[in-house]
Amino acid sequence: MTALRLTFRQLYYSNKAFWRNPAQAGFTFVFPLMFLVIFTTLFGNAKVTVLPGVEIKQSTFYVAAMSAFAVIAACYTNVAISVSFQRDDGILKRIRGTPLPGWSYLMGRVLHAVIIGVILVAISGVFGRIFYGSNIPTRTMPALVVTLAIGAASFAALALAVTAIIPNADAAPAVVNVTILPILFLSDIFIPVNNAPEWVGVVGAVFPVRHFSEAMQAAFFSPSGAGFEWGDLLVVGLWGLGGLILAVRFFVWEPRK
């Protein structure tokens, strides 16, 4: 059996294990929708500028923002934490002793996270359409697909990289949340930063979350053109490439003492 076929078999088993844990699956899908309802309830009637000359209700803005958050949660937070737990439980070490190539196992995990992220975006879009009247971006759908693919792959690579600094499974949630939550607040995800202090924009522009959020906004709300934000996608892709290089260099398969 080729390594590629083994990768897809691992994808199948990762998906099977995911749905056999109803609590994990339910929380994964409810979490972004919960934030969407909370933020639209608090700020839904205000107006926000998402693109030059494009002003929308914040309830509509949060459909795109929570879609971006869903991808980050599925591909960064969940992957980093679950891989850290599997490492501490000795699962990764045992997998390295099998004929299954290590990259096939990790690629299967990453592909599954990407699929879950895409499903979450679809659910958020339909939810926003039904309850908040937001438009589903049919004209700019190619831009949305490309943005999702680049964002999901990049954050999954960063998730594997960050496991190198996680000392043990108990510390995984704390380390992962510390590395992502502050950036989410500075990056047009939880709160629009149009009127924020200048340093917020400067700091947010350094990290990939802000660029991914802006690329998602363009894919959702661009009034003309194809909806691609190539500059933002380039930054996200470069962060993902850096994460991949660090993961290849420093990823640990065995439990740490």
XYZ file of C-alpha atoms in Angstrom:
257
model
C 0.000 0.000 0.000
C 1.366 3.413 -0.958
C 1.986 6.174 1.576
C -0.750 8.259 -0.056
C -3.322 5.502 0.429
C -2.187 5.137 4.031
C -2.727 8.869 4.499
C -6.332 8.614 3.353
C -6.884 5.550 5.524
C -5.603 7.570 8.481
C -8.002 10.349 7.474
C -10.829 7.800 7.568
C -9.869 6.557 11.040
C -9.354 10.090 12.370
C -12.840 10.975 11.189
C -14.248 7.822 12.759
C -12.592 8.543 16.107
C -13.808 12.154 16.010
C -17.481 11.241 15.598
C -17.216 8.453 18.192
C -16.548 11.169 20.777
C -19.874 13.071 20.780
C -18.755 15.550 23.433
C -15.720 16.616 21.425
C -17.636 16.757 18.141
C -20.552 18.655 19.663
C -18.352 21.212 21.377
C -16.314 21.739 18.198
C -19.429 22.657 16.228
C -21.286 24.557 18.944
C -18.391 26.771 20.059
C -18.193 29.077 16.979
C -21.985 29.326 16.727
C -22.180 30.219 20.422
C -19.737 33.091 19.912
C -21.625 34.147 16.790
C -24.889 34.416 18.729
C -23.266 36.198 21.681
C -21.453 38.837 19.619
C -24.350 39.489 17.262
C -26.661 39.879 20.257
C -24.323 42.437 21.841
C -23.178 44.356 18.742
C -25.425 43.234 15.897
C -27.154 46.569 15.202
C -23.976 48.656 14.881
C -22.263 49.355 11.560
C -18.696 48.446 10.676
C -16.499 49.130 7.642
C -14.938 45.916 6.370
C -13.577 47.072 2.994
C -13.073 50.529 1.447
C -16.563 51.848 0.806
C -18.268 48.730 2.176
C -20.209 49.168 5.411
C -22.236 46.328 6.887
C -24.045 45.421 10.076
C -21.880 43.787 12.712
C -24.214 40.801 12.725
C -23.149 40.181 9.124
C -19.511 40.933 9.948
C -19.476 38.250 12.628
C -20.551 35.577 10.158
C -17.206 35.977 8.359
C -15.282 36.560 11.604
C -16.643 33.448 13.283
C -16.012 31.447 10.122
C -12.350 32.430 10.382
C -12.401 31.603 14.090
C -13.904 28.179 13.347
C -11.041 27.334 11.001
C -8.455 28.475 13.566
C -10.161 26.503 16.345
C -10.345 23.315 14.266
C -6.908 23.483 12.644
C -4.789 25.169 15.315
C -6.313 24.768 18.764
C -7.766 21.280 18.380
C -4.793 19.839 16.492
C -2.172 21.220 18.889
C -4.001 20.039 22.008
C -5.004 16.603 20.710
C -1.525 15.829 19.333
C 0.023 16.852 22.668
C -2.287 14.454 24.531
C -1.504 11.642 22.111
C 2.204 12.252 22.571
C 1.899 12.070 26.362
C -0.196 8.906 26.143
C 2.530 7.233 24.092
C 0.333 6.906 21.005
C 2.716 8.821 18.743
C 5.650 6.731 19.948
C 3.811 3.496 19.150
C 2.797 4.797 15.715
C 6.445 5.472 14.923
C 7.090 1.775 15.545
C 4.568 0.678 12.921
C 4.937 0.546 9.112
C 2.715 3.644 8.876
C 4.919 6.612 7.853
C 4.856 9.353 10.429
C 4.033 12.021 7.869
C 1.059 9.962 6.654
C -0.369 9.887 10.163
C 0.085 13.621 10.708
C -1.196 14.465 7.224
C -4.322 12.412 7.885
C -4.883 14.382 11.097
C -4.352 17.678 9.290
C -6.692 16.779 6.421
C -9.375 15.828 8.898
C -8.979 19.159 10.689
C -9.296 20.984 7.355
C -12.500 19.110 6.541
C -13.979 19.959 9.935
C -13.005 23.606 9.404
C -14.751 23.684 6.017
C -17.894 22.132 7.520
C -17.863 24.728 10.298
C -17.611 27.564 7.768
C -20.538 26.134 5.821
C -22.618 25.847 8.994
C -21.736 29.410 10.026
C -22.674 30.711 6.575
C -26.037 28.947 6.537
C -26.726 29.977 10.154
C -25.933 33.607 9.304
C -28.128 33.481 6.219
C -31.119 32.095 8.102
C -30.945 34.207 11.254
C -29.104 37.385 10.219
C -29.810 37.739 6.512
C -26.148 37.593 5.475
C -25.333 36.697 1.905
C -23.639 33.445 0.952
C -20.678 34.436 -1.257
C -21.555 32.596 -4.456
C -19.767 35.023 -6.820
C -16.568 34.947 -4.802
C -16.794 31.271 -3.875
C -13.422 30.419 -5.539
C -11.738 33.068 -3.354
C -13.420 31.620 -0.268
C -12.279 28.089 -1.116
C -8.675 29.174 -1.740
C -8.636 31.292 1.428
C -9.963 28.385 3.485
C -7.414 25.970 2.032
C -4.423 28.243 2.649
C -5.629 29.299 6.102
C -6.475 25.792 7.281
C -3.198 24.294 6.060
C -1.141 27.133 7.554
C -2.751 27.007 10.993
C -2.470 23.221 11.073
C 1.271 23.523 10.338
C 1.591 26.118 13.107
C -0.262 23.757 15.457
C 2.289 20.997 14.869
C 5.084 23.504 15.377
C 3.740 24.826 18.683
C 3.617 21.302 20.153
C 7.410 21.541 20.358
C 7.120 24.084 23.187
C 4.329 22.271 25.037
C 6.004 20.405 27.937
C 3.148 17.984 28.659
C -0.516 17.337 27.969
C -1.727 19.133 31.096
C -0.058 22.324 29.888
C -1.353 22.036 26.328
C -4.641 24.005 26.705
C -2.889 26.815 28.575
C -0.006 27.130 26.114
C -2.240 26.968 23.049
C -4.725 29.519 24.388
C -1.954 31.910 25.428
C -0.509 31.796 21.911
C -3.832 32.420 20.131
C -6.433 34.187 22.324
C -4.698 37.592 22.650
C -4.070 37.636 18.896
C -7.741 36.894 18.197
C -8.739 40.027 20.100
C -6.193 42.111 18.149
C -7.085 40.708 14.730
C -10.633 41.619 13.702
C -12.095 38.352 14.957
C -13.919 39.026 18.210
C -14.067 42.830 17.971
C -13.691 45.032 14.857
C -10.500 47.056 15.219
C -11.361 49.971 12.914
C -11.367 52.472 15.775
C -8.718 50.789 17.912
C -5.411 52.452 18.894
C -2.745 52.420 16.204
C -0.539 49.925 18.057
C -3.334 47.342 17.888
C -3.241 47.428 14.100
C 0.555 47.283 14.053
C 0.736 44.275 16.383
C -2.157 42.485 14.692
C -0.566 42.904 11.260
C 2.489 40.926 12.367
C 0.553 37.691 12.928
C -1.401 35.582 10.416
C -4.782 35.779 12.175
C -5.450 39.372 11.099
C -4.505 38.628 7.501
C -6.644 35.502 7.431
C -9.587 37.466 8.837
C -9.205 40.189 6.200
C -8.924 37.620 3.419
C -12.135 35.998 4.680
C -13.879 39.382 4.780
C -12.866 40.052 1.187
C -14.155 36.622 0.134
C -17.470 37.276 1.899
C -18.110 40.975 1.238
C -16.109 42.119 -1.811
C -18.578 44.202 -3.921
C -16.632 43.604 -7.141
C -13.808 41.497 -8.452
C -12.959 37.932 -7.549
C -12.591 38.567 -3.805
C -8.961 37.485 -3.514
C -6.656 39.280 -1.071
C -3.365 37.935 -2.360
C -1.215 40.035 -0.043
C -2.967 38.701 3.052
C -2.924 35.153 1.700
C 0.812 35.452 1.056
C 1.443 36.413 4.692
C -0.713 33.532 5.942
C 1.062 31.123 3.600
C 4.503 32.288 4.729
C 3.543 31.753 8.370
C 2.327 28.283 7.444
C 5.595 27.523 5.635
C 7.542 28.686 8.675
C 5.395 26.492 10.907
C 5.994 23.508 8.638
C 9.778 24.014 8.739
C 9.743 24.292 12.538
C 7.504 21.230 12.837
C 9.840 19.150 10.661
C 12.821 20.283 12.715
C 11.485 20.181 16.274
C 8.404 17.919 16.338
C 8.668 15.365 19.183
C 7.154 11.880 18.927
C 7.974 10.550 22.388
C 6.550 11.693 25.736
C 8.701 14.220 27.553
C 9.944 13.386 31.023
